[in-house]
Every structure is written in C-alpha cells, then in structure tokens.
Short mmCIF file of C-alpha atoms and ligand atoms in Angstrom, two decimals:
data_model
loop_
_atom_site.label_atom_id
_atom_site.label_comp_id
_atom_site.label_asym_id
_atom_site.label_seq_id
_atom_site.Cartn_x
_atom_site.Cartn_y
_atom_site.Cartn_z
CA MET E 1 0.00 0.00 0.00
CA SER E 2 1.20 3.49 -0.75
CA ASN E 3 1.83 6.73 1.09
CA ILE E 4 -0.24 9.44 -0.54
CA LEU E 5 0.55 13.06 0.22
CA ILE E 6 -2.32 15.42 -0.55
CA GLY E 7 -1.26 19.04 -0.97
CA VAL E 8 -4.19 21.41 -0.55
CA SER E 9 -3.78 24.87 -2.00
CA GLY E 10 -6.18 27.77 -1.50
CA GLY E 11 -9.31 27.16 -3.52
CA ILE E 12 -12.94 26.65 -2.70
CA ALA E 13 -12.69 23.06 -3.97
CA ALA E 14 -10.63 22.30 -0.84
CA TYR E 15 -13.87 21.10 0.73
CA LYS E 16 -13.72 18.04 -1.52
CA THR E 17 -10.39 16.83 -0.18
CA PRO E 18 -11.70 14.90 2.85
CA ALA E 19 -13.79 12.76 0.50
CA LEU E 20 -10.69 12.08 -1.56
CA ALA E 21 -8.71 11.01 1.48
CA ARG E 22 -11.47 8.66 2.49
CA ILE E 23 -11.27 6.80 -0.79
CA PHE E 24 -7.54 6.33 -0.44
CA ILE E 25 -7.78 5.27 3.19
CA LYS E 26 -10.55 2.80 2.36
CA ALA E 27 -8.29 1.35 -0.29
CA GLY E 28 -5.68 0.76 2.41
CA HIS E 29 -3.35 3.67 1.67
CA SER E 30 -1.81 6.07 4.15
CA VAL E 31 -2.71 9.71 3.68
CA ARG E 32 -1.02 12.84 4.89
CA PHE E 33 -2.10 16.38 4.19
CA MET E 34 -0.06 19.48 3.74
CA MET E 35 -1.76 22.76 3.08
CA THR E 36 -0.86 26.31 2.19
CA GLU E 37 -1.79 29.10 4.57
CA GLU E 38 -4.34 30.24 2.00
CA ALA E 39 -5.98 26.79 2.00
CA ALA E 40 -6.58 27.06 5.74
CA ARG E 41 -9.08 29.80 4.93
CA PHE E 42 -11.21 27.27 3.05
CA ILE E 43 -10.94 24.15 5.17
CA GLY E 44 -9.81 23.71 8.75
CA PRO E 45 -6.52 21.89 9.32
CA LEU E 46 -8.30 20.00 12.08
CA THR E 47 -10.84 18.56 9.66
CA LEU E 48 -8.05 17.26 7.46
CA ALA E 49 -6.14 16.02 10.49
CA ALA E 50 -9.21 14.15 11.68
CA VAL E 51 -9.69 12.56 8.28
CA SER E 52 -6.09 11.52 7.76
CA GLY E 53 -5.36 10.67 11.38
CA ARG E 54 -2.22 12.77 11.23
CA ARG E 55 -1.30 16.34 11.87
CA VAL E 56 -1.40 18.59 8.86
CA SER E 57 1.81 20.18 7.67
CA PHE E 58 2.39 23.81 6.86
CA SER E 59 -1.00 25.42 7.33
CA GLY E 60 0.48 28.03 9.61
CA GLY E 61 -2.05 26.84 12.19
CA GLU E 62 -1.60 25.23 15.57
CA GLU E 63 -2.10 21.82 14.12
CA ASP E 64 1.11 22.03 12.14
CA SER E 65 3.12 18.89 12.06
CA PRO E 66 6.78 19.27 12.92
CA VAL E 67 7.72 16.85 10.09
CA SER E 68 10.28 18.60 7.90
CA HIS E 69 9.64 19.16 4.22
CA ILE E 70 12.38 16.73 3.28
CA GLU E 71 10.98 13.97 5.52
CA LEU E 72 7.54 14.53 4.06
CA ALA E 73 8.83 14.44 0.49
CA LYS E 74 10.70 11.20 1.24
CA TRP E 75 7.64 9.65 2.88
CA ALA E 76 5.38 10.14 -0.17
CA ASP E 77 4.95 7.48 -2.83
CA LEU E 78 2.74 9.89 -4.72
CA CYS E 79 1.81 13.49 -4.22
CA LEU E 80 -1.53 14.86 -5.31
CA VAL E 81 -2.08 18.62 -5.33
CA ALA E 82 -5.85 19.15 -5.03
CA PRO E 83 -7.06 21.74 -5.52
CA ALA E 84 -4.14 23.11 -7.50
CA THR E 85 -4.46 26.85 -7.95
CA ALA E 86 -2.94 28.87 -10.80
CA ASN E 87 -0.55 30.34 -8.25
CA THR E 88 0.73 26.98 -6.99
CA ILE E 89 1.07 25.55 -10.49
CA GLY E 90 2.87 28.73 -11.62
CA LYS E 91 5.31 28.69 -8.75
CA TYR E 92 6.02 24.98 -9.18
CA ALA E 93 6.55 25.49 -12.91
CA SER E 94 9.07 28.24 -12.10
CA GLY E 95 10.87 26.24 -9.43
CA VAL E 96 9.86 28.70 -6.73
CA ALA E 97 10.16 27.36 -3.18
CA ASP E 98 9.10 30.30 -1.07
CA SER E 99 7.02 28.20 1.31
CA PRO E 100 7.48 24.79 2.96
CA PHE E 101 4.59 23.53 0.78
CA LEU E 102 6.45 24.43 -2.44
CA SER E 103 9.72 23.12 -1.01
CA VAL E 104 8.10 19.71 -0.57
CA LEU E 105 6.90 19.76 -4.19
CA LEU E 106 10.43 20.44 -5.40
CA ALA E 107 11.95 17.84 -3.09
CA LEU E 108 9.63 15.01 -4.22
CA GLY E 109 11.18 11.99 -5.86
CA CYS E 110 7.81 10.38 -6.62
CA PRO E 111 5.03 10.90 -9.17
CA VAL E 112 3.08 14.10 -8.71
CA ALA E 113 -0.44 14.82 -9.91
CA PHE E 114 -2.24 18.15 -10.04
CA ALA E 115 -6.02 18.60 -9.99
CA PRO E 116 -6.42 22.22 -11.07
CA ALA E 117 -9.38 24.26 -9.89
CA MET E 118 -9.78 27.86 -10.92
CA ASN E 119 -11.87 30.35 -12.84
CA CYS E 120 -12.31 29.44 -16.55
CA ASN E 121 -10.58 32.60 -17.77
CA MET E 122 -7.61 31.95 -15.54
CA LEU E 123 -7.39 28.40 -16.82
CA SER E 124 -7.37 29.51 -20.44
CA HIS E 125 -4.80 32.25 -19.86
CA PRO E 126 -1.66 31.51 -21.89
CA ALA E 127 0.53 31.83 -18.79
CA VAL E 128 -1.43 29.13 -16.96
CA ARG E 129 -1.71 26.88 -20.04
CA SER E 130 2.01 27.13 -20.67
CA ASN E 131 2.80 26.39 -17.00
CA ILE E 132 0.59 23.30 -17.21
CA GLU E 133 2.29 22.17 -20.43
CA ARG E 134 5.66 22.79 -18.85
CA ILE E 135 5.06 20.66 -15.76
CA LYS E 136 3.46 17.95 -17.92
CA SER E 137 6.66 17.80 -19.97
CA TRP E 138 8.53 16.97 -16.74
CA GLY E 139 6.16 14.08 -16.06
CA ALA E 140 3.56 15.73 -13.81
CA HIS E 141 0.09 14.25 -14.21
CA ILE E 142 -2.70 16.75 -14.83
CA ILE E 143 -6.19 15.71 -13.81
CA GLU E 144 -8.06 18.12 -16.06
CA PRO E 145 -10.87 20.11 -14.45
CA ASP E 146 -14.47 19.74 -15.57
CA GLU E 147 -16.83 22.22 -17.18
CA GLY E 148 -19.67 23.54 -15.08
CA ASP E 149 -20.82 26.24 -12.72
CA LEU E 150 -17.89 27.77 -10.91
CA ALA E 151 -17.86 29.13 -7.39
CA CYS E 152 -17.29 32.64 -8.74
CA GLY E 153 -20.60 32.51 -10.62
CA ASP E 154 -19.08 31.95 -14.08
CA THR E 155 -19.76 28.84 -16.14
CA GLY E 156 -16.91 27.12 -17.93
CA LYS E 157 -13.97 24.81 -17.52
CA GLY E 158 -12.26 25.05 -14.15
CA ARG E 159 -14.25 22.94 -11.69
CA MET E 160 -12.04 20.48 -9.89
CA LYS E 161 -12.94 16.92 -10.87
CA ASP E 162 -15.08 15.00 -8.43
CA PRO E 163 -13.17 13.11 -5.74
CA GLU E 164 -13.88 9.65 -7.12
CA LYS E 165 -12.59 10.60 -10.57
CA ILE E 166 -9.45 12.14 -9.11
CA ALA E 167 -8.96 9.05 -6.96
CA ASP E 168 -9.40 6.88 -10.05
CA ALA E 169 -6.67 8.79 -11.83
CA VAL E 170 -4.35 8.61 -8.85
CA LEU E 171 -4.87 4.89 -8.28
CA ASN E 172 -4.23 4.42 -11.97
CA ILE E 173 -0.90 6.18 -11.65
CA LEU E 174 -0.09 3.87 -8.76
CA GLY E 175 -1.09 0.96 -11.00
CA GLU E 176 -3.93 -0.06 -8.73
CA ARG E 177 -7.55 -1.09 -8.94
CA PRO E 178 -10.21 1.41 -9.90
CA VAL E 179 -12.22 3.29 -7.30
CA GLU E 180 -15.47 1.39 -7.89
CA SER E 181 -14.10 -1.75 -6.35
CA VAL E 182 -12.98 -0.03 -3.15
CA ALA E 183 -15.71 2.55 -2.67
CA PRO E 184 -18.86 1.23 -4.31
CA GLU E 185 -21.09 3.89 -2.76
CA MET E 186 -19.14 6.53 -4.64
CA SER E 187 -19.05 5.02 -8.10
CA ALA E 188 -18.45 7.30 -11.04
CA GLY E 189 -22.08 7.11 -12.14
CA ASP E 190 -23.35 8.28 -8.79
CA THR E 191 -24.58 11.82 -9.05
CA GLU E 192 -24.88 12.44 -5.31
CA PRO E 193 -21.34 13.58 -4.68
CA GLU E 194 -22.12 16.66 -6.84
CA THR E 195 -23.73 18.37 -3.88
CA PRO E 196 -21.94 19.81 -0.87
CA GLU E 197 -24.52 18.00 1.30
CA ALA E 198 -23.28 14.70 -0.04
CA ASP E 199 -19.74 15.74 0.71
CA GLY E 200 -20.76 16.67 4.22
CA ASP E 201 -22.12 13.18 4.67
CA LYS E 202 -18.88 11.74 3.45
CA VAL E 203 -16.94 13.80 5.94
CA LYS E 204 -19.19 12.48 8.66
CA ASP E 205 -18.66 8.92 7.47
CA ILE E 206 -14.95 9.45 7.58
CA LEU E 207 -15.04 10.85 11.07
CA GLU E 208 -17.10 7.90 12.16
CA GLU E 209 -14.54 5.50 10.81
CA PHE E 210 -11.95 6.43 13.41
CA GLY E 211 -12.87 5.19 16.81
CA GLY E 212 -11.77 5.72 20.29
CA ARG E 213 -9.89 8.84 21.11
CA THR E 214 -11.44 11.91 22.63
CA LEU E 215 -10.71 15.42 21.48
CA GLU E 216 -8.98 16.12 24.77
CA GLU E 217 -6.68 13.16 24.32
CA TYR E 218 -5.83 14.52 20.94
CA LEU E 219 -5.22 18.02 22.27
CA ASP E 220 -3.06 16.72 25.11
CA ASN E 221 -1.08 14.47 22.88
CA ASP E 222 2.33 15.82 22.08
CA GLU E 223 3.70 12.73 20.40
CA THR E 224 3.84 14.67 17.12
CA GLU E 225 2.39 12.93 14.08
CA GLU E 226 2.01 9.28 13.11
CA GLU E 227 -0.84 7.95 15.18
CA SER E 228 -1.41 11.06 17.31
CA LEU E 229 -4.70 12.11 15.80
CA GLU E 230 -5.97 8.72 14.87
CA GLY E 231 -9.50 8.33 15.89
CA PHE E 232 -10.08 11.43 17.97
CA ALA E 233 -12.95 12.58 15.84
CA ALA E 234 -15.08 9.50 16.14
CA GLY E 235 -16.96 8.13 19.03
CA ARG E 236 -17.82 10.86 21.49
CA PRO E 237 -14.91 13.30 21.47
CA LEU E 238 -16.89 16.03 23.21
CA GLU E 239 -18.09 13.86 26.07
CA GLY E 240 -18.27 15.94 29.26
CA LEU E 241 -18.52 19.25 27.43
CA LYS E 242 -21.71 21.21 28.15
CA ILE E 243 -23.00 23.20 25.19
CA LEU E 244 -25.98 25.55 25.22
CA VAL E 245 -27.35 26.30 21.75
CA THR E 246 -30.11 28.70 20.75
CA ALA E 247 -31.93 28.48 17.44
CA GLY E 248 -34.72 29.90 15.34
CA PRO E 249 -36.65 33.12 15.32
CA THR E 250 -38.48 34.73 18.20
CA ARG E 251 -42.13 35.76 18.01
CA GLU E 252 -43.08 39.05 19.57
CA TYR E 253 -46.83 39.04 20.07
CA ILE E 254 -48.84 42.16 19.31
CA ASP E 255 -52.12 40.60 20.41
CA PRO E 256 -53.27 36.99 20.90
CA VAL E 257 -53.27 36.28 17.15
CA ARG E 258 -50.55 38.48 15.64
CA TYR E 259 -46.84 38.64 16.09
CA ILE E 260 -43.64 40.16 14.66
CA SER E 261 -40.98 37.67 13.69
CA ASN E 262 -38.18 37.18 11.17
CA ARG E 263 -37.13 34.80 8.40
CA SER E 264 -34.89 32.54 10.49
CA SER E 265 -35.79 28.87 9.89
CA GLY E 266 -33.74 27.52 12.79
CA LYS E 267 -31.92 25.06 10.51
CA MET E 268 -28.44 26.37 11.31
CA GLY E 269 -28.99 26.31 15.07
CA TYR E 270 -30.54 22.83 14.95
CA ALA E 271 -27.63 21.59 12.86
CA VAL E 272 -25.23 22.99 15.48
CA ALA E 273 -27.12 21.34 18.33
CA HIS E 274 -27.27 18.00 16.50
CA ALA E 275 -23.57 18.13 15.58
CA ALA E 276 -22.66 18.77 19.23
CA LEU E 277 -24.97 15.96 20.34
CA ASP E 278 -23.50 13.53 17.81
CA MET E 279 -20.00 14.33 19.05
CA GLY E 280 -21.05 13.35 22.56
CA ALA E 281 -21.52 16.78 24.15
CA ASP E 282 -24.12 17.39 26.80
CA VAL E 283 -26.44 19.70 24.85
CA THR E 284 -29.35 21.94 25.71
CA LEU E 285 -31.22 23.51 22.81
CA VAL E 286 -33.27 26.62 23.44
CA SER E 287 -35.41 27.09 20.37
CA GLY E 288 -37.95 29.52 19.05
CA GLU E 289 -41.00 28.14 17.18
CA THR E 290 -39.57 26.51 14.05
CA GLY E 291 -41.51 23.44 12.99
CA LEU E 292 -38.23 21.51 13.01
CA VAL E 293 -37.80 18.25 14.88
CA SER E 294 -35.14 18.32 17.56
CA ARG E 295 -33.16 15.19 18.41
CA VAL E 296 -31.78 16.89 21.50
CA PRO E 297 -33.48 15.38 24.56
CA ASP E 298 -33.09 18.62 26.51
CA THR E 299 -34.92 21.00 24.17
CA VAL E 300 -36.65 24.04 25.61
CA ILE E 301 -39.06 26.06 23.50
CA ALA E 302 -38.78 29.81 24.06
CA VAL E 303 -41.29 31.71 21.99
CA SER E 304 -40.40 35.37 22.55
CA GLY E 305 -37.10 37.13 23.04
CA ARG E 306 -38.03 37.53 26.66
CA ASP E 307 -38.63 33.77 27.03
CA MET E 308 -35.33 33.09 25.34
CA ALA E 309 -33.47 35.56 27.53
CA GLU E 310 -34.93 33.90 30.61
CA ALA E 311 -34.05 30.41 29.41
CA VAL E 312 -30.46 31.38 28.61
CA GLU E 313 -29.87 33.49 31.73
CA LYS E 314 -31.05 30.66 33.94
CA ARG E 315 -28.67 28.12 32.45
CA VAL E 316 -25.66 29.77 30.90
CA SER E 317 -23.36 29.75 33.93
CA GLU E 318 -23.34 25.92 33.94
CA TYR E 319 -22.20 25.56 30.33
CA ASP E 320 -18.73 25.45 28.80
CA ILE E 321 -19.92 26.84 25.48
CA LEU E 322 -22.80 29.09 24.46
CA ILE E 323 -23.67 29.12 20.76
CA MET E 324 -26.28 31.78 20.02
CA ALA E 325 -27.67 30.98 16.59
CA ALA E 326 -31.15 32.32 17.34
CA ALA E 327 -32.42 35.37 15.51
CA VAL E 328 -33.74 37.33 18.46
CA ALA E 329 -36.02 40.29 17.74
CA ASP E 330 -34.28 43.57 18.50
CA TYR E 331 -37.54 45.40 19.13
CA ALA E 332 -40.87 44.16 20.47
CA PRO E 333 -44.15 45.55 21.77
CA GLU E 334 -43.76 46.32 25.45
CA SER E 335 -46.65 43.96 26.10
CA ALA E 336 -49.16 42.16 23.91
CA ALA E 337 -52.72 43.51 23.81
CA PRO E 338 -54.87 41.11 25.86
CA GLU E 339 -57.59 40.94 23.17
CA LYS E 340 -57.44 40.85 19.40
CA ILE E 341 -56.93 44.40 18.11
CA LYS E 342 -60.04 45.40 16.15
CA LYS E 343 -59.98 47.02 12.72
CA GLU E 344 -60.79 50.66 13.38
CA GLY E 345 -59.28 53.83 11.80
CA GLU E 346 -57.10 54.02 8.64
CA ARG E 347 -53.76 53.70 10.37
CA LEU E 348 -52.36 51.73 13.22
CA SER E 349 -49.06 52.57 14.85
CA LEU E 350 -47.13 50.07 16.81
CA GLU E 351 -44.73 51.18 19.45
CA LEU E 352 -41.81 48.86 19.92
CA VAL E 353 -39.17 48.89 22.60
CA LYS E 354 -35.65 47.52 22.43
CA THR E 355 -35.32 43.96 23.67
CA LYS E 356 -32.56 42.62 25.85
CA ASP E 357 -29.41 41.64 23.98
CA ILE E 358 -29.11 38.15 25.40
CA LEU E 359 -25.54 37.54 24.31
CA LYS E 360 -24.30 40.92 25.46
CA GLU E 361 -25.94 40.50 28.85
CA ALA E 362 -24.56 36.99 29.23
CA SER E 363 -21.09 38.22 28.38
CA LEU E 364 -21.18 40.57 31.37
CA ASN E 365 -21.08 37.50 33.63
CA LYS E 366 -18.94 35.35 31.39
CA LYS E 367 -16.85 32.98 33.46
CA GLU E 368 -13.17 32.23 32.96
CA GLY E 369 -12.82 29.52 30.33
CA GLN E 370 -16.33 29.86 28.95
CA ILE E 371 -16.55 30.12 25.18
CA PHE E 372 -19.25 32.26 23.58
CA ILE E 373 -20.05 32.02 19.89
CA GLY E 374 -22.40 34.43 18.16
CA PHE E 375 -23.82 34.73 14.68
CA ALA E 376 -23.91 37.88 12.60
CA ALA E 377 -26.49 37.98 9.86
CA GLU E 378 -25.53 40.88 7.62
CA THR E 379 -26.66 42.38 4.36
CA GLU E 380 -23.71 44.83 4.07
CA ASP E 381 -20.21 45.47 5.49
CA LEU E 382 -20.03 41.88 6.70
CA GLU E 383 -16.55 42.02 8.17
CA LYS E 384 -16.88 45.40 9.87
CA ASN E 385 -20.25 44.58 11.43
CA ALA E 386 -19.19 41.09 12.47
CA LEU E 387 -16.03 42.33 14.19
CA LYS E 388 -18.00 45.05 15.96
CA LYS E 389 -20.33 42.38 17.39
CA LEU E 390 -17.39 40.10 18.26
CA PHE E 391 -15.91 42.75 20.54
CA GLU E 392 -19.10 44.42 21.78
CA LYS E 393 -20.52 41.08 22.88
CA ASN E 394 -17.19 39.77 24.19
CA LEU E 395 -17.31 36.69 21.97
CA ASP E 396 -14.64 34.16 21.12
CA ILE E 397 -15.94 33.47 17.64
CA ILE E 398 -18.50 35.22 15.48
CA VAL E 399 -19.97 33.32 12.56
CA ALA E 400 -20.90 35.82 9.87
CA ASN E 401 -23.00 35.29 6.82
CA ASP E 402 -24.43 37.40 4.05
CA VAL E 403 -28.18 37.01 4.36
CA SER E 404 -28.85 38.90 1.15
CA ARG E 405 -27.62 35.90 -0.88
CA LYS E 406 -30.55 33.88 -2.18
CA ASP E 407 -28.70 30.55 -2.53
CA ILE E 408 -27.77 30.30 1.15
CA GLY E 409 -28.94 31.35 4.60
CA PHE E 410 -32.47 31.48 5.99
CA ASP E 411 -34.51 28.54 4.73
CA SER E 412 -31.69 26.96 2.76
CA ASP E 413 -29.87 23.76 3.76
CA PHE E 414 -26.65 25.46 2.75
CA ASN E 415 -24.65 28.32 4.09
CA ASP E 416 -21.38 30.07 3.41
CA VAL E 417 -19.88 31.67 6.47
CA LYS E 418 -16.76 33.35 7.76
CA LEU E 419 -15.55 32.62 11.27
CA PHE E 420 -13.86 35.58 12.93
CA PHE E 421 -11.83 34.63 15.98
CA ARG E 422 -10.85 36.92 18.81
CA ASP E 423 -7.15 36.54 18.04
CA GLY E 424 -7.68 37.89 14.53
CA LYS E 425 -7.84 34.53 12.75
CA VAL E 426 -10.47 34.32 10.02
CA SER E 427 -11.63 31.16 8.32
CA GLU E 428 -14.07 30.79 5.47
CA THR E 429 -16.12 27.68 4.95
CA GLY E 430 -17.20 28.28 1.37
CA LYS E 431 -20.69 27.17 0.38
CA ARG E 432 -21.51 23.86 2.03
CA SER E 433 -24.26 22.13 3.96
CA LYS E 434 -25.39 23.61 7.26
CA LYS E 435 -24.66 20.21 8.77
CA ASP E 436 -21.07 20.42 7.65
CA ILE E 437 -20.71 24.03 8.82
CA ALA E 438 -22.25 23.11 12.15
CA GLY E 439 -19.55 20.45 12.66
CA ILE E 440 -16.85 23.03 11.98
CA ILE E 441 -18.36 25.57 14.41
CA VAL E 442 -18.73 23.01 17.18
CA THR E 443 -15.22 21.66 16.65
CA GLU E 444 -13.65 25.14 16.68
CA GLY E 445 -15.59 26.02 19.84
CA ALA E 446 -14.57 22.76 21.50
CA ILE E 447 -10.92 23.36 20.71
CA LEU E 448 -11.08 26.80 22.34
CA ALA E 449 -12.85 25.26 25.33
CA GLY E 450 -10.08 22.68 25.69
CA GLY E 451 -12.00 19.62 24.51
CA GLY E 452 -14.16 17.05 26.26
CA LYS E 453 -13.48 15.45 29.61
N1 CTP G 501 -28.51 38.43 19.84
C1 CTP G 501 -28.94 38.30 21.16
N2 CTP G 501 -29.97 39.06 21.62
C2 CTP G 501 -30.56 39.97 20.82
C3 CTP G 501 -30.12 40.13 19.49
C4 CTP G 501 -29.11 39.34 19.03
O1 CTP G 501 -28.38 37.49 21.88
N3 CTP G 501 -31.56 40.71 21.31
C5 CTP G 501 -27.42 37.59 19.37
C6 CTP G 501 -27.79 36.72 18.19
O2 CTP G 501 -28.25 35.47 18.59
C7 CTP G 501 -26.47 36.60 17.45
C8 CTP G 501 -25.77 37.91 17.76
O3 CTP G 501 -26.39 38.43 18.92
O4 CTP G 501 -25.67 35.55 17.93
C9 CTP G 501 -25.84 38.92 16.65
O5 CTP G 501 -27.18 39.09 16.24
P1 CTP G 501 -27.58 40.04 15.03
O6 CTP G 501 -29.05 40.05 14.86
O7 CTP G 501 -26.71 39.72 13.84
O8 CTP G 501 -27.06 41.46 15.55
P2 CTP G 501 -27.61 42.51 16.53
O9 CTP G 501 -26.73 42.55 17.73
O10 CTP G 501 -29.07 42.30 16.80
O11 CTP G 501 -27.36 43.87 15.73
P3 CTP G 501 -28.06 44.38 14.35
O12 CTP G 501 -29.44 43.75 14.31
O13 CTP G 501 -28.08 45.85 14.53
O14 CTP G 501 -27.18 43.91 13.23
#
C-alpha cells in the first residue's frame, strides 16, 4: 500500500479533499495532508487532520506537524495537489520554493499529480496553459478540471474533478484497482457527490470511521504525528462538554393572534445542536418556534425574546460553550394587547421597545474559560459589522454570513460563512451544507474550550 501526500492549496474546492482522502484510506493507503496558509481559509486543518489521522503540515495553524519538508517528500509514494491553484502551479513550474509547501513539491522523488481548480478565464490564460504544459513535460500528471458552474458565478472549464474521478486517476498512476471496487457507494455514475450535502455526509462517514480517542486526548497528545490524531474525531470526542445552543426566530406578540418575527428557519442552530450531540456533548437547545424536529433530549421552547433571555440566563453559567444561533427580535411591543386588536381607523401605529441583547448580557457575567459564539447575519459590510459584534458582545468566535444571498442562509440547507476569531484569525467555509458548517463551528468552539473530559 502506498503513502499518498495530498497538498491542498487555497481554492474553494478544498472542501472536496476529505472525500478524496477517504477513498484512499478505504483502499488501504496512508494519507497525509499538507496545506498552504491560504488553503486554511477554506478548510480547517483540524478537519483534514481528523480525516487523515495525522497532523497537517504547513498550514500556519496550531495543528502544524513538525515533520520537515524533506521527511515529508521522502515519505510520499505519490503526491496529489488538489485543488491546484494557478498560483501553486505557476510557482512549481518556475521552481519557486518560497514556502514549505512548495519546497516539498520540489523535493519530491515520486510521481506528482495536479487537480487544477480555478476560474475558466484563468485556466485559459496563456501563462497558466504554458505552465501546465511545462510541468506535464517533466512528467507531472494533470487531472483536467471539468466544465460547469464555478464558485465565482461563471460557467466554464475550471471545476475540480469530483473526488472519485481524481482518486481513479491517482490509483491508476499507482497501477492499482479502480475506485469502484474499493468505494462502491461513490461510483463514477453516482450523481450524489455533486452536492456539498453529499460531501458533508462523506466527511461524517470518515469521522465515524476512526474510533476511540477523545478530542482532549488529541489536544493533550504531544507525540507529534504518526498515530497522534488517529481516531479522535469519532466516538464521542466532546463527552463531558456542556453546550448551550439557541436556534430559530423569536415571536413578539402584538395581540393573541398576531406577532412580529423574522425569516430565520432555525436550521443552522438545529444543525449545530445536533452536531454537538452527535460528538457526545451534553447539549441543551433553546429554540424559538420553528416546525423543526429536535433530536436533542433537553430542548426548551422559548417563543419570545423575553422567554429566550430567561431560558439562557437561567442556564448559561453551567455551560462550557454558548452558541447563540437564534435570531432574536431587537424590538418588540412592550406587552401584547390582551384581546385581538379590532380594525378601526385608517392607520395603526405600533410602538416597539428595544429587547434585551441576550448575548451581550450573558457576556457581562462570562466565566473564565467559557466560550461564547455568536452569529452575525448581515446584508452589508459583513466584516466590519461582524467584528463590531465580536468585541461588543465579548465573543470568542462570530460566525458571519451574508443574508442577502438567495442561494444560502435562511430557509436553505446550505450556508457560506466566515468565522472571525478573537485573536484575529479568520476562516471561510465556502458554500456547504449547514450540517457540515455546524460540525466546523462546534469543533472550533470545542478546541477553544479545551475539549471534552
Ligand atoms: N442576539 C442576542 N440578543 C438579541 C439580538 C441578538 O443574543 N436581542 C445575538 C444573536 O443570537 C447573534 C448575535 O447576537 O448571535 C448577533 O445578532 P444580530 O441580529 O446579527 O445582531 P444585533 O446585535 O441584533 O445587531 P443588528 O441587528 O443591529 O445587526
């Protein structure tokens, strides 16, 4: 069996790499990841570490493996760069080694394959074409991208090939059996892997394949790479961690039959609560009225902002992590009219008063070691507004998304968010399933909280 080194450079297609690793691992190969700093903006090093069972090299993140670039290059029987950006291909074609990632590429003594992913105009640019031809002439394998809708909104050639097709090509280079025989549920004819949701499921499958170790064991484990991460992500890595999650909209009643609310469906918050539950955390979900089915045994329905504030205030001090995904009304009638308001006069004015900012209030009594995560739904100035909320509400992470986009957010099963951390780190998830994003949010929160017990 072979040692396959997957080099992830900074493209949105990075989200497909866990699925790729799974195919190789299922086929009995060993996988290691190295990633550029740019790639860490698209996929968390921890996700890749969990999938491969080994620390990731060169992301610039905490999870960096201390394995030197020469050791890594010697270890590999084949190196696959996926996604391969125009920048990485260009630098490799020019023999540039201005990062450990590129140094590994130049130090390799094994076959190397590139799966390019970029905008169609970039791909057809003569500079990029000639770089690709150049590296091909040295023996590099190019796994040509497909035509289709691109992340930037254009349509054309530039989409990274689907994981099973890339895996097919790689196993071919290694002279091995085709993918179908090792991963029948991901055969080439299967259209499911097209969707990010399907990829999210694959990631989950992968995580489930490693058993045993808790997140804390992983975090405490200093024995560098090899088996150090193996298995932490499966089982119940967050056992012992108490997580309070809020979800959904609030309803602010005007009278017994009318209320003011918002477009929140609750899907993101429910996905977060379920992800935490599935990882073994002790979860309480405080939810507005959503119509969704909660799998969390301790689910509390809080209809109005006031109900939600009460429910959170009462509990928050006992939790390690608070994740406020609820869309709480900012203004509400001071009190609801006791009887249905009758139709009289041509106009009706409603007077609304500011509600309590639950997160801000909770942060005033935030205990040492507690981790608070907020959401920022924005239609403009995403970064500026998100950072303002991060500091004003004394949060550790703020998850920001652009709610003006029609393809994500509110009622969608997908989202595309940026995580702003207190220390200035920013990571982008790219468009993917809410389930997948929920796993990332919970994992990042758990790492800050120091893992399960
Ligand atoms: N939040 C809260 N209590 C409120 C309003 C919001 O706890 N009364 C929380 C939300 O759950 C979210 C974060 O604060 O985690 C940001 O919510 P958002 O609606 O984006 O921002 P606001 O603070 O309400 O500011 P604005 O509406 O002006 O953008």
